[in-house]
Short mmCIF file of C-alpha atoms in Angstrom, two decimals:
data_model
loop_
_atom_site.label_atom_id
_atom_site.label_comp_id
_atom_site.label_asym_id
_atom_site.label_seq_id
_atom_site.Cartn_x
_atom_site.Cartn_y
_atom_site.Cartn_z
CA MET A 1 19.96 1.70 3.89
CA ILE A 2 22.69 3.29 1.78
CA LYS A 3 21.94 3.02 -1.95
CA PRO A 4 24.92 3.43 -4.31
CA GLU A 5 23.00 5.62 -6.75
CA PHE A 6 22.38 8.24 -4.02
CA LYS A 7 25.55 8.02 -1.94
CA LYS A 8 26.99 11.53 -1.48
CA LYS A 9 24.70 12.81 -4.25
CA LYS A 10 23.32 16.31 -3.74
CA ALA A 11 19.53 16.05 -3.69
CA LEU A 12 17.10 18.97 -3.61
CA VAL A 13 13.52 18.38 -2.38
CA MET A 14 11.41 21.16 -3.86
CA GLY A 15 8.26 21.60 -1.80
CA LEU A 16 8.55 20.12 1.68
CA GLY A 17 4.80 20.52 2.07
CA LEU A 18 2.32 19.81 4.83
CA HIS A 19 0.96 16.36 3.98
CA GLY A 20 4.05 14.18 4.41
CA GLY A 21 5.12 13.56 0.81
CA GLY A 22 8.09 15.91 0.97
CA VAL A 23 9.05 14.57 4.39
CA ALA A 24 8.98 10.97 3.13
CA THR A 25 11.08 11.92 0.10
CA ALA A 26 13.66 13.77 2.17
CA ARG A 27 13.92 10.89 4.64
CA TYR A 28 14.23 8.29 1.86
CA LEU A 29 17.02 10.23 0.14
CA ALA A 30 18.91 11.01 3.34
CA GLU A 31 18.74 7.42 4.56
CA SER A 32 19.90 6.33 1.08
CA GLY A 33 23.10 8.36 1.50
CA ALA A 34 22.21 11.59 -0.33
CA GLU A 35 23.12 15.08 0.87
CA VAL A 36 19.63 16.57 1.13
CA THR A 37 18.43 20.15 0.98
CA CYS A 38 14.70 20.94 1.35
CA THR A 39 13.43 24.19 -0.13
CA ASP A 40 9.91 25.62 0.16
CA LEU A 41 8.35 29.04 -0.31
CA ARG A 42 6.42 28.57 2.92
CA ASN A 43 8.16 29.81 6.05
CA ALA A 44 9.58 27.81 8.94
CA ARG A 45 6.55 28.50 11.14
CA ASP A 46 4.11 27.05 8.62
CA LEU A 47 6.34 24.02 8.05
CA ALA A 48 7.30 23.44 11.68
CA ASP A 49 5.68 19.97 11.85
CA SER A 50 7.39 18.82 8.65
CA VAL A 51 10.78 20.09 9.79
CA ALA A 52 10.35 18.45 13.21
CA ALA A 53 9.64 15.10 11.52
CA LEU A 54 13.15 15.20 10.00
CA LYS A 55 15.09 16.46 13.00
CA ASP A 56 16.94 13.15 13.44
CA LEU A 57 18.55 13.50 10.00
CA ASN A 58 21.31 15.75 8.68
CA ILE A 59 19.12 17.77 6.30
CA ARG A 60 19.54 21.42 5.32
CA PHE A 61 16.42 23.61 5.05
CA VAL A 62 15.98 26.68 2.86
CA LEU A 63 12.51 27.99 3.75
CA GLY A 64 10.57 31.07 2.72
CA GLU A 65 12.48 31.25 -0.58
CA HIS A 66 14.10 29.30 -3.40
CA ARG A 67 17.74 29.93 -4.36
CA GLU A 68 19.00 29.30 -7.85
CA LYS A 69 22.34 27.98 -6.64
CA ASP A 70 20.58 25.13 -4.79
CA PHE A 71 18.97 24.04 -8.05
CA ASP A 72 22.21 24.43 -10.01
CA GLU A 73 24.22 22.37 -7.53
CA ALA A 74 21.68 19.54 -7.20
CA GLY A 75 22.40 16.20 -8.86
CA ILE A 76 18.74 15.31 -8.48
CA ILE A 77 15.68 17.54 -7.93
CA VAL A 78 12.58 15.91 -6.46
CA LYS A 79 9.56 18.16 -6.84
CA ASN A 80 6.28 18.14 -4.96
CA PRO A 81 3.35 17.26 -7.29
CA ALA A 82 1.80 20.66 -6.53
CA VAL A 83 4.79 22.40 -8.16
CA PRO A 84 3.87 23.05 -11.82
CA SER A 85 6.20 21.40 -14.31
CA ASP A 86 6.61 24.77 -16.05
CA SER A 87 7.95 26.42 -12.91
CA PRO A 88 10.76 28.80 -13.88
CA TRP A 89 12.95 27.10 -11.27
CA LEU A 90 12.73 23.85 -13.24
CA LYS A 91 12.95 25.21 -16.78
CA GLY A 92 15.52 23.38 -18.89
CA ARG A 93 16.49 20.94 -16.15
CA LYS A 94 16.63 17.21 -16.95
CA ASN A 95 17.29 15.81 -13.48
CA ILE A 96 13.75 16.12 -12.11
CA GLU A 97 12.02 13.30 -10.22
CA THR A 98 9.02 12.87 -7.91
CA ASP A 99 8.45 10.52 -5.00
CA ILE A 100 6.27 8.41 -7.31
CA SER A 101 8.92 8.15 -10.02
CA LEU A 102 11.59 7.23 -7.45
CA PHE A 103 9.30 4.55 -6.08
CA LEU A 104 8.41 3.09 -9.48
CA LYS A 105 12.09 2.94 -10.47
CA ALA A 106 12.92 0.92 -7.36
CA ALA A 107 9.85 -1.23 -6.67
CA GLU A 108 9.33 -4.72 -8.09
CA SER A 109 5.77 -5.10 -6.79
CA PRO A 110 2.68 -5.48 -9.01
CA ILE A 111 0.91 -2.12 -9.27
CA LEU A 112 -2.80 -1.32 -9.20
CA SER A 113 -3.37 2.36 -9.99
CA VAL A 114 -6.43 4.60 -9.69
CA THR A 115 -7.19 8.15 -10.75
CA GLY A 116 -10.34 10.19 -11.34
CA SER A 117 -11.79 13.58 -10.47
CA LYS A 118 -13.73 12.15 -7.54
CA GLY A 119 -14.05 8.80 -5.83
CA LYS A 120 -10.45 7.67 -6.25
CA SER A 121 -9.63 7.77 -2.52
CA THR A 122 -12.69 5.68 -1.70
CA VAL A 123 -11.88 3.21 -4.47
CA VAL A 124 -8.26 2.70 -3.40
CA SER A 125 -9.21 2.45 0.28
CA ALA A 126 -11.92 -0.11 -0.46
CA LEU A 127 -9.52 -2.01 -2.72
CA HIS A 128 -6.87 -2.05 0.01
CA HIS A 129 -9.45 -3.25 2.55
CA ILE A 130 -10.40 -6.09 0.18
CA MET A 131 -6.95 -7.17 -0.93
CA LYS A 132 -5.14 -7.23 2.39
CA SER A 133 -7.28 -10.23 3.43
CA ARG A 134 -5.94 -12.23 0.45
CA TYR A 135 -2.54 -10.54 0.15
CA PRO A 136 -1.49 -9.38 3.67
CA GLY A 137 1.50 -7.45 2.30
CA THR A 138 -0.68 -5.14 0.17
CA ARG A 139 0.23 -1.47 0.63
CA LEU A 140 -1.54 1.75 -0.27
CA GLY A 141 0.08 5.08 -1.15
CA GLY A 142 0.18 8.09 -3.44
CA ASN A 143 -2.24 11.00 -3.45
CA ILE A 144 -3.99 9.60 -0.38
CA THR A 145 -1.24 11.38 1.64
CA VAL A 146 0.99 8.33 2.13
CA SER A 147 4.15 8.44 0.02
CA PRO A 148 5.03 4.94 -1.24
CA LEU A 149 8.63 5.73 -0.31
CA THR A 150 7.62 5.22 3.33
CA PHE A 151 7.13 1.50 2.76
CA LEU A 152 9.41 0.80 -0.22
CA ASN A 153 12.05 -1.01 1.84
CA GLU A 154 9.44 -3.25 3.48
CA LEU A 155 8.05 -4.68 0.22
CA THR A 156 8.67 -8.06 -1.32
CA PRO A 157 8.25 -8.55 -5.09
CA LYS A 158 4.95 -10.37 -4.40
CA ASP A 159 3.33 -7.59 -2.35
CA PRO A 160 0.75 -5.66 -4.40
CA VAL A 161 0.88 -1.86 -4.22
CA ILE A 162 -2.20 0.28 -4.77
CA LEU A 163 -1.45 3.83 -5.91
CA GLU A 164 -3.91 6.70 -5.90
CA LEU A 165 -2.64 9.19 -8.49
CA SER A 166 -3.68 12.78 -9.09
CA SER A 167 -3.55 14.46 -12.47
CA TRP A 168 -0.43 16.33 -11.33
CA GLN A 169 1.33 13.13 -10.28
CA LEU A 170 0.44 11.52 -13.59
CA ALA A 171 1.65 14.53 -15.59
CA ASP A 172 5.07 14.04 -14.03
CA LEU A 173 5.13 10.43 -15.33
CA ARG A 174 4.26 11.22 -18.96
CA GLY A 175 6.62 9.54 -21.41
CA ARG A 176 8.78 7.95 -18.73
CA LYS A 177 7.54 4.34 -19.13
CA LEU A 178 7.53 3.78 -15.37
CA LEU A 179 3.87 3.12 -14.56
CA LYS A 180 3.26 -0.44 -15.75
CA SER A 181 0.07 -1.29 -13.87
CA ARG A 182 -1.49 -4.74 -13.71
CA VAL A 183 -4.87 -3.02 -13.29
CA ALA A 184 -5.43 0.70 -13.95
CA CYS A 185 -8.64 2.59 -13.24
CA ILE A 186 -10.16 5.98 -14.03
CA THR A 187 -13.29 6.49 -11.92
CA ASN A 188 -14.69 9.54 -13.73
CA LEU A 189 -13.80 12.92 -15.23
CA MET A 190 -15.38 16.13 -13.93
CA HIS A 191 -14.44 19.78 -14.14
CA ASP A 192 -11.78 20.39 -11.48
CA HIS A 193 -8.51 22.29 -11.06
CA GLN A 194 -9.45 24.69 -13.85
CA ASN A 195 -7.51 27.36 -11.95
CA ARG A 196 -4.39 25.29 -12.74
CA TYR A 197 -5.10 24.09 -16.29
CA ALA A 198 -5.35 26.14 -19.48
CA SER A 199 -8.20 23.90 -20.69
CA PHE A 200 -10.30 20.91 -19.67
CA ALA A 201 -8.61 18.93 -22.46
CA ASP A 202 -5.24 19.46 -20.77
CA TYR A 203 -6.67 18.12 -17.51
CA GLU A 204 -8.05 15.05 -19.30
CA ALA A 205 -4.71 14.48 -21.03
CA ASP A 206 -2.96 14.24 -17.67
CA LYS A 207 -5.54 11.80 -16.31
CA ILE A 208 -5.17 9.32 -19.17
CA VAL A 209 -1.40 9.06 -18.63
CA ILE A 210 -2.43 6.25 -16.27
CA LEU A 211 -3.21 4.15 -19.38
CA GLU A 212 -0.06 5.11 -21.29
CA ASP A 213 2.11 2.12 -20.40
CA LEU A 214 -0.62 -0.48 -19.88
CA ASP A 215 0.23 -3.54 -21.98
CA LYS A 216 -2.03 -6.26 -23.40
CA SER A 217 -1.78 -8.33 -20.22
CA GLY A 218 -3.12 -5.46 -18.10
CA TYR A 219 -6.65 -4.25 -17.47
CA ALA A 220 -8.20 -0.79 -17.74
CA VAL A 221 -11.31 -0.32 -15.58
CA LEU A 222 -13.22 2.67 -16.94
CA PRO A 223 -16.60 4.41 -16.58
CA ASP A 224 -19.25 3.47 -19.12
CA ASN A 225 -19.69 6.88 -20.68
CA ALA A 226 -18.35 8.82 -23.66
CA TYR A 227 -15.03 9.41 -21.93
CA GLY A 228 -14.55 5.79 -20.89
CA ARG A 229 -15.39 4.45 -24.32
CA LYS A 230 -12.95 6.90 -25.91
CA TRP A 231 -10.20 5.95 -23.45
CA SER A 232 -10.77 2.23 -24.09
CA SER A 233 -9.64 2.80 -27.67
CA LEU A 234 -6.42 4.44 -26.50
CA THR A 235 -5.05 1.61 -24.38
CA LYS A 236 -3.39 -1.67 -25.27
CA GLY A 237 -4.90 -3.23 -22.14
CA ARG A 238 -8.14 -5.17 -21.86
CA THR A 239 -10.97 -2.88 -20.81
CA VAL A 240 -13.88 -3.36 -18.42
CA LEU A 241 -16.60 -0.69 -18.36
CA ILE A 242 -18.46 0.13 -15.13
CA ALA A 243 -21.99 1.45 -15.54
CA GLU A 244 -24.73 2.66 -13.22
CA GLU A 245 -27.24 0.90 -15.44
CA ALA A 246 -27.33 -1.21 -18.60
CA ASN A 247 -27.95 1.30 -21.39
CA ASP A 248 -26.83 -0.72 -24.43
CA ALA A 249 -25.60 -4.18 -25.38
CA ALA A 250 -21.88 -3.57 -24.82
CA PRO A 251 -20.00 -5.79 -22.34
CA LYS A 252 -19.95 -4.14 -18.93
CA VAL A 253 -20.57 -4.38 -15.21
CA PHE A 254 -23.65 -2.53 -14.00
CA PHE A 255 -26.16 -2.24 -11.18
CA THR A 256 -29.56 -3.90 -11.41
CA SER A 257 -32.66 -2.42 -9.78
CA GLY A 258 -31.91 -4.56 -6.73
CA GLU A 259 -28.57 -2.78 -6.18
CA THR A 260 -26.61 -5.92 -7.05
CA ALA A 261 -23.93 -5.96 -9.71
CA ALA A 262 -24.55 -7.77 -12.98
CA PHE A 263 -21.75 -8.85 -15.30
CA ARG A 264 -22.64 -8.94 -18.99
CA GLY A 265 -20.04 -10.12 -21.46
CA VAL A 266 -17.43 -9.89 -18.69
CA ASP A 267 -15.89 -12.61 -16.50
CA THR A 268 -18.78 -13.49 -14.17
CA ARG A 269 -16.71 -14.78 -11.26
CA MET A 270 -17.21 -11.47 -9.47
CA GLU A 271 -21.01 -11.52 -9.50
CA ASN A 272 -22.51 -10.91 -6.06
CA SER A 273 -19.27 -9.27 -4.92
CA VAL A 274 -20.96 -6.07 -3.68
CA PRO A 275 -23.21 -6.66 -0.63
CA ALA A 276 -26.73 -5.29 -0.45
CA GLU A 277 -25.91 -3.35 2.74
CA LEU A 278 -22.93 -1.00 2.91
CA GLN A 279 -21.66 1.17 5.76
CA VAL A 280 -22.04 4.50 3.91
CA PRO A 281 -25.31 5.61 2.24
CA GLY A 282 -25.74 6.59 -1.37
CA ARG A 283 -25.15 5.41 -4.92
CA PRO A 284 -21.72 7.11 -5.33
CA PHE A 285 -20.26 5.01 -2.50
CA ARG A 286 -21.83 1.85 -3.92
CA LEU A 287 -20.42 2.65 -7.37
CA ASN A 288 -16.93 3.21 -5.91
CA CYS A 289 -17.17 -0.14 -4.13
CA LEU A 290 -18.06 -1.75 -7.46
CA PHE A 291 -14.94 -0.27 -9.08
CA ALA A 292 -12.87 -1.69 -6.22
CA ALA A 293 -14.57 -5.10 -6.42
CA VAL A 294 -13.90 -5.40 -10.14
CA MET A 295 -10.25 -4.37 -9.76
CA ALA A 296 -9.77 -6.92 -6.95
CA GLY A 297 -11.40 -9.63 -9.05
CA LEU A 298 -9.21 -8.90 -12.05
CA PHE A 299 -6.16 -9.19 -9.81
CA GLY A 300 -7.27 -12.55 -8.40
CA CYS A 301 -9.59 -12.10 -5.40
CA ASP A 302 -12.74 -14.25 -5.22
CA ALA A 303 -16.26 -12.82 -4.99
CA SER A 304 -17.11 -14.09 -1.51
CA SER A 305 -14.02 -12.56 0.15
CA VAL A 306 -14.63 -9.29 -1.70
CA ARG A 307 -18.25 -9.21 -0.53
CA ASP A 308 -17.29 -9.90 3.08
CA SER A 309 -14.62 -7.19 3.01
CA LEU A 310 -16.92 -4.56 1.50
CA ALA A 311 -19.62 -5.32 4.08
CA SER A 312 -17.22 -4.15 6.81
CA PHE A 313 -15.65 -1.24 4.90
CA GLN A 314 -16.51 1.98 6.76
CA GLY A 315 -15.40 4.46 4.13
CA VAL A 316 -12.58 7.00 4.15
CA PRO A 317 -11.88 9.85 6.56
CA TYR A 318 -12.93 13.22 5.13
CA ARG A 319 -15.18 11.59 2.51
CA MET A 320 -18.77 11.11 3.72
CA GLU A 321 -17.28 10.12 7.09
CA MET A 322 -20.03 9.63 9.67
CA PHE A 323 -18.02 10.57 12.77
CA LEU A 324 -20.73 11.37 15.33
CA ASP A 325 -24.28 10.19 16.11
CA THR A 326 -25.77 11.96 19.10
CA GLY A 327 -29.17 13.31 20.09
CA GLY A 328 -30.70 11.65 17.05
CA ILE A 329 -28.49 13.70 14.71
CA ARG A 330 -25.80 12.25 12.46
CA PHE A 331 -22.71 14.23 11.50
CA TYR A 332 -20.87 13.73 8.20
CA ASP A 333 -17.46 15.11 7.21
CA ASP A 334 -17.16 15.32 3.42
CA THR A 335 -14.51 18.05 3.32
CA ALA A 336 -12.79 16.37 0.36
CA ALA A 337 -15.79 17.33 -1.79
CA THR A 338 -14.03 20.34 -3.31
CA ILE A 339 -16.11 20.58 -6.50
CA PRO A 340 -19.87 21.26 -6.88
CA ASP A 341 -20.51 17.84 -8.46
CA ALA A 342 -19.17 16.08 -5.35
CA ALA A 343 -21.20 18.26 -2.98
CA ALA A 344 -24.33 17.51 -5.01
CA ALA A 345 -23.63 13.77 -4.85
CA ALA A 346 -23.26 13.97 -1.06
CA VAL A 347 -26.56 15.80 -0.60
CA LEU A 348 -28.38 13.41 -2.95
CA ALA A 349 -26.97 10.44 -1.02
CA MET A 350 -28.49 11.53 2.29
CA ASN A 351 -31.46 9.51 3.54
CA ARG A 352 -32.61 12.04 6.15
CA PRO A 353 -33.20 15.82 6.33
CA VAL A 354 -29.88 17.64 6.06
CA VAL A 355 -28.33 20.96 6.99
CA LEU A 356 -25.37 21.63 4.70
CA ILE A 357 -22.21 23.63 5.36
CA ALA A 358 -20.63 24.58 2.02
CA GLY A 359 -18.67 27.25 0.20
CA GLY A 360 -15.11 28.53 0.42
CA THR A 361 -12.54 29.44 -2.23
CA ASP A 362 -13.25 29.29 -5.96
CA LYS A 363 -11.32 27.05 -8.38
CA SER A 364 -12.76 28.67 -11.53
CA LEU A 365 -15.59 26.13 -11.59
CA ASP A 366 -19.21 26.24 -12.74
CA PHE A 367 -21.69 25.69 -9.88
CA ALA A 368 -24.49 24.44 -12.17
CA PRO A 369 -23.83 20.77 -11.23
CA PHE A 370 -25.16 21.53 -7.75
CA ASP A 371 -28.49 22.89 -9.02
CA GLU A 372 -30.28 19.52 -8.79
CA ALA A 373 -29.43 19.27 -5.09
CA ALA A 374 -29.87 22.94 -4.17
CA ARG A 375 -33.43 22.68 -2.81
CA ILE A 376 -32.88 19.47 -0.83
CA PRO A 377 -31.13 20.80 2.31
CA LYS A 378 -33.46 22.27 4.93
CA GLY A 379 -30.70 24.82 5.41
CA ILE A 380 -27.42 25.82 3.71
CA ILE A 381 -24.74 27.69 5.64
CA LEU A 382 -21.92 29.11 3.56
CA LEU A 383 -18.32 29.70 4.59
CA GLU A 384 -16.77 32.99 3.50
CA GLY A 385 -14.72 32.98 0.29
CA SER A 386 -14.59 33.71 -3.40
CA ALA A 387 -16.59 30.58 -4.27
CA THR A 388 -19.35 31.64 -1.90
CA ASP A 389 -19.46 35.10 -3.48
CA LYS A 390 -19.90 33.46 -6.88
CA TRP A 391 -22.30 30.74 -5.73
CA LEU A 392 -24.69 32.68 -3.50
CA PRO A 393 -26.65 34.54 -6.23
CA ARG A 394 -27.25 31.24 -8.03
CA LEU A 395 -28.50 29.55 -4.86
CA GLU A 396 -30.82 32.48 -4.18
CA ARG A 397 -32.28 32.26 -7.72
CA LEU A 398 -32.95 28.57 -7.08
CA ASN A 399 -34.76 29.43 -3.82
CA ALA A 400 -32.32 27.35 -1.81
CA ALA A 401 -32.67 27.70 1.97
CA VAL A 402 -29.52 29.74 2.54
CA LEU A 403 -29.27 30.56 6.24
CA GLY A 404 -26.29 32.89 6.04
CA ILE A 405 -22.55 33.34 5.47
CA CYS A 406 -20.10 32.60 8.28
CA GLY A 407 -16.50 33.66 8.80
CA SER A 408 -15.46 30.63 10.83
CA MET A 409 -16.36 26.97 11.31
CA GLU A 410 -17.43 27.70 14.89
CA GLU A 411 -19.93 30.28 13.65
CA ALA A 412 -21.18 27.91 10.93
CA VAL A 413 -21.76 24.97 13.27
CA ALA A 414 -23.47 27.24 15.81
CA ALA A 415 -25.82 28.47 13.08
CA ALA A 416 -26.52 24.87 12.05
CA LYS A 417 -27.30 23.86 15.64
CA LYS A 418 -30.23 26.31 15.71
CA ASN A 419 -31.78 24.52 12.74
CA LEU A 420 -31.17 20.85 13.57
CA THR A 421 -33.72 18.50 15.14
CA PRO A 422 -33.56 14.78 15.97
CA GLY A 423 -33.59 12.72 12.78
CA ASP A 424 -31.53 15.28 10.84
CA ALA A 425 -27.97 15.21 9.54
CA LEU A 426 -25.31 17.92 9.55
CA LEU A 427 -23.13 17.62 6.46
CA LEU A 428 -19.91 19.44 5.60
CA SER A 429 -19.59 19.08 1.83
CA PRO A 430 -18.14 22.39 0.63
CA GLY A 431 -18.02 22.10 -3.17
CA ALA A 432 -15.08 24.50 -3.02
CA ALA A 433 -11.45 24.80 -1.93
CA SER A 434 -10.50 25.52 1.68
CA PHE A 435 -7.84 28.22 1.33
CA GLY A 436 -8.46 31.47 3.14
CA LEU A 437 -10.00 30.09 6.31
CA PHE A 438 -7.91 26.90 6.42
CA ARG A 439 -4.49 25.64 5.31
CA HIS A 440 -6.05 22.75 3.38
CA GLU A 441 -9.25 20.68 3.19
CA PHE A 442 -8.08 18.20 5.82
CA GLU A 443 -7.65 20.96 8.38
CA ARG A 444 -11.15 22.15 7.45
CA GLY A 445 -12.52 18.68 8.16
CA ASP A 446 -10.61 18.34 11.42
CA VAL A 447 -11.86 21.69 12.67
CA PHE A 448 -15.43 20.75 11.72
CA LYS A 449 -15.22 17.50 13.68
CA THR A 450 -13.66 19.18 16.71
CA VAL A 451 -16.29 21.92 16.80
CA CYS A 452 -19.18 19.48 16.36
CA ARG A 453 -17.97 17.24 19.17
CA LYS A 454 -17.51 20.25 21.43
CA MET A 455 -20.96 21.70 20.72
CA PHE A 456 -23.02 18.51 20.49
CA ALA A 457 -21.18 15.86 22.52
CA PRO A 458 -19.06 17.60 25.16
CA ALA A 459 -16.92 15.29 27.28
#
């Protein structure tokens, strides 16, 4: 569909990437009539899949380098969220967009937005699972590796759109008055990406951009802690606090001892919206389902339909994904747990003896949040990397059952196999980044699943 604002306009996509966002942007611009160039510092071999996905379009590729003339000649530059806003290639330029900003400029749909250090992918996926039964046109996109530009032309103004937004995506929206959510949510704030940010305060500042343009008709769903209470004072929207337990008299939604959700001083129509039995074990998953239930209720879903939807929600790939159950052993892929806090939550959620595969590349994080969980696994196998080098002495001081360091996933799973017995679980929850051994965390999870199926359930 040719769009007048892009017809014959020179567009530069900076960061073609591996996860589809750059591909979706390039396709959207080319099909809208723009003359598109894609530039990426990765080489053609690494980006072969992304290039192949665009082979039906007249797009020019500049790979393995950036060229200043491409930036100078571009009428619009669309950057990948992973490209820092202070990149020297972007300095002083005013024509910078992202796939999210392009979408928000064009879409008329009501927006529900979610961010947080951890849990946001589970929350948006649960919310999508709930809402599509009431609103069949509901779509999900953003940081969950689906660019909303892929479905922009299919939307009607009544179709809700759920956006998962990273701190980097939100930073690119600061001050632009584009993100006018009906319901906005921050699940939590933990130390992450400190290899990218100068301070934790800078990271927090990017997260709370999600509340920046919320008006008095909108809702902010926030955690009931010091951060959430501070953020509630910064937004014009109506706030709902989500707590793990009732610790004071403030209005909030919280869990009772029976694992049901209680609503105190908050609209009670959503009581009994989280079923007693869920498909994934552990309190973190239950808490994420509660965030989703409250967001759905604030948008207009009724408690019974929410409860029925959550009862059948099986979780999210790469996040506590139980992908194999054979020989009495269950296998869980939690590769998206890239910080120690998330790995600890995964171990604490297990309801059977567990062998853990962890470690990888450091993100300048403190591994103390894993200390509480360190002695729980019957064995810990570490993948080679800078995080492992930093983490290992701490685990040894805690008398954790470290079984060794492995240079490949095949070696790690083979080592785990020697220590697993019926009734156990094998869990990949790294608490670290994947770079070095893998291109990204999703490849790490895919390799883990492939190796486990080959070793434990051969065809």
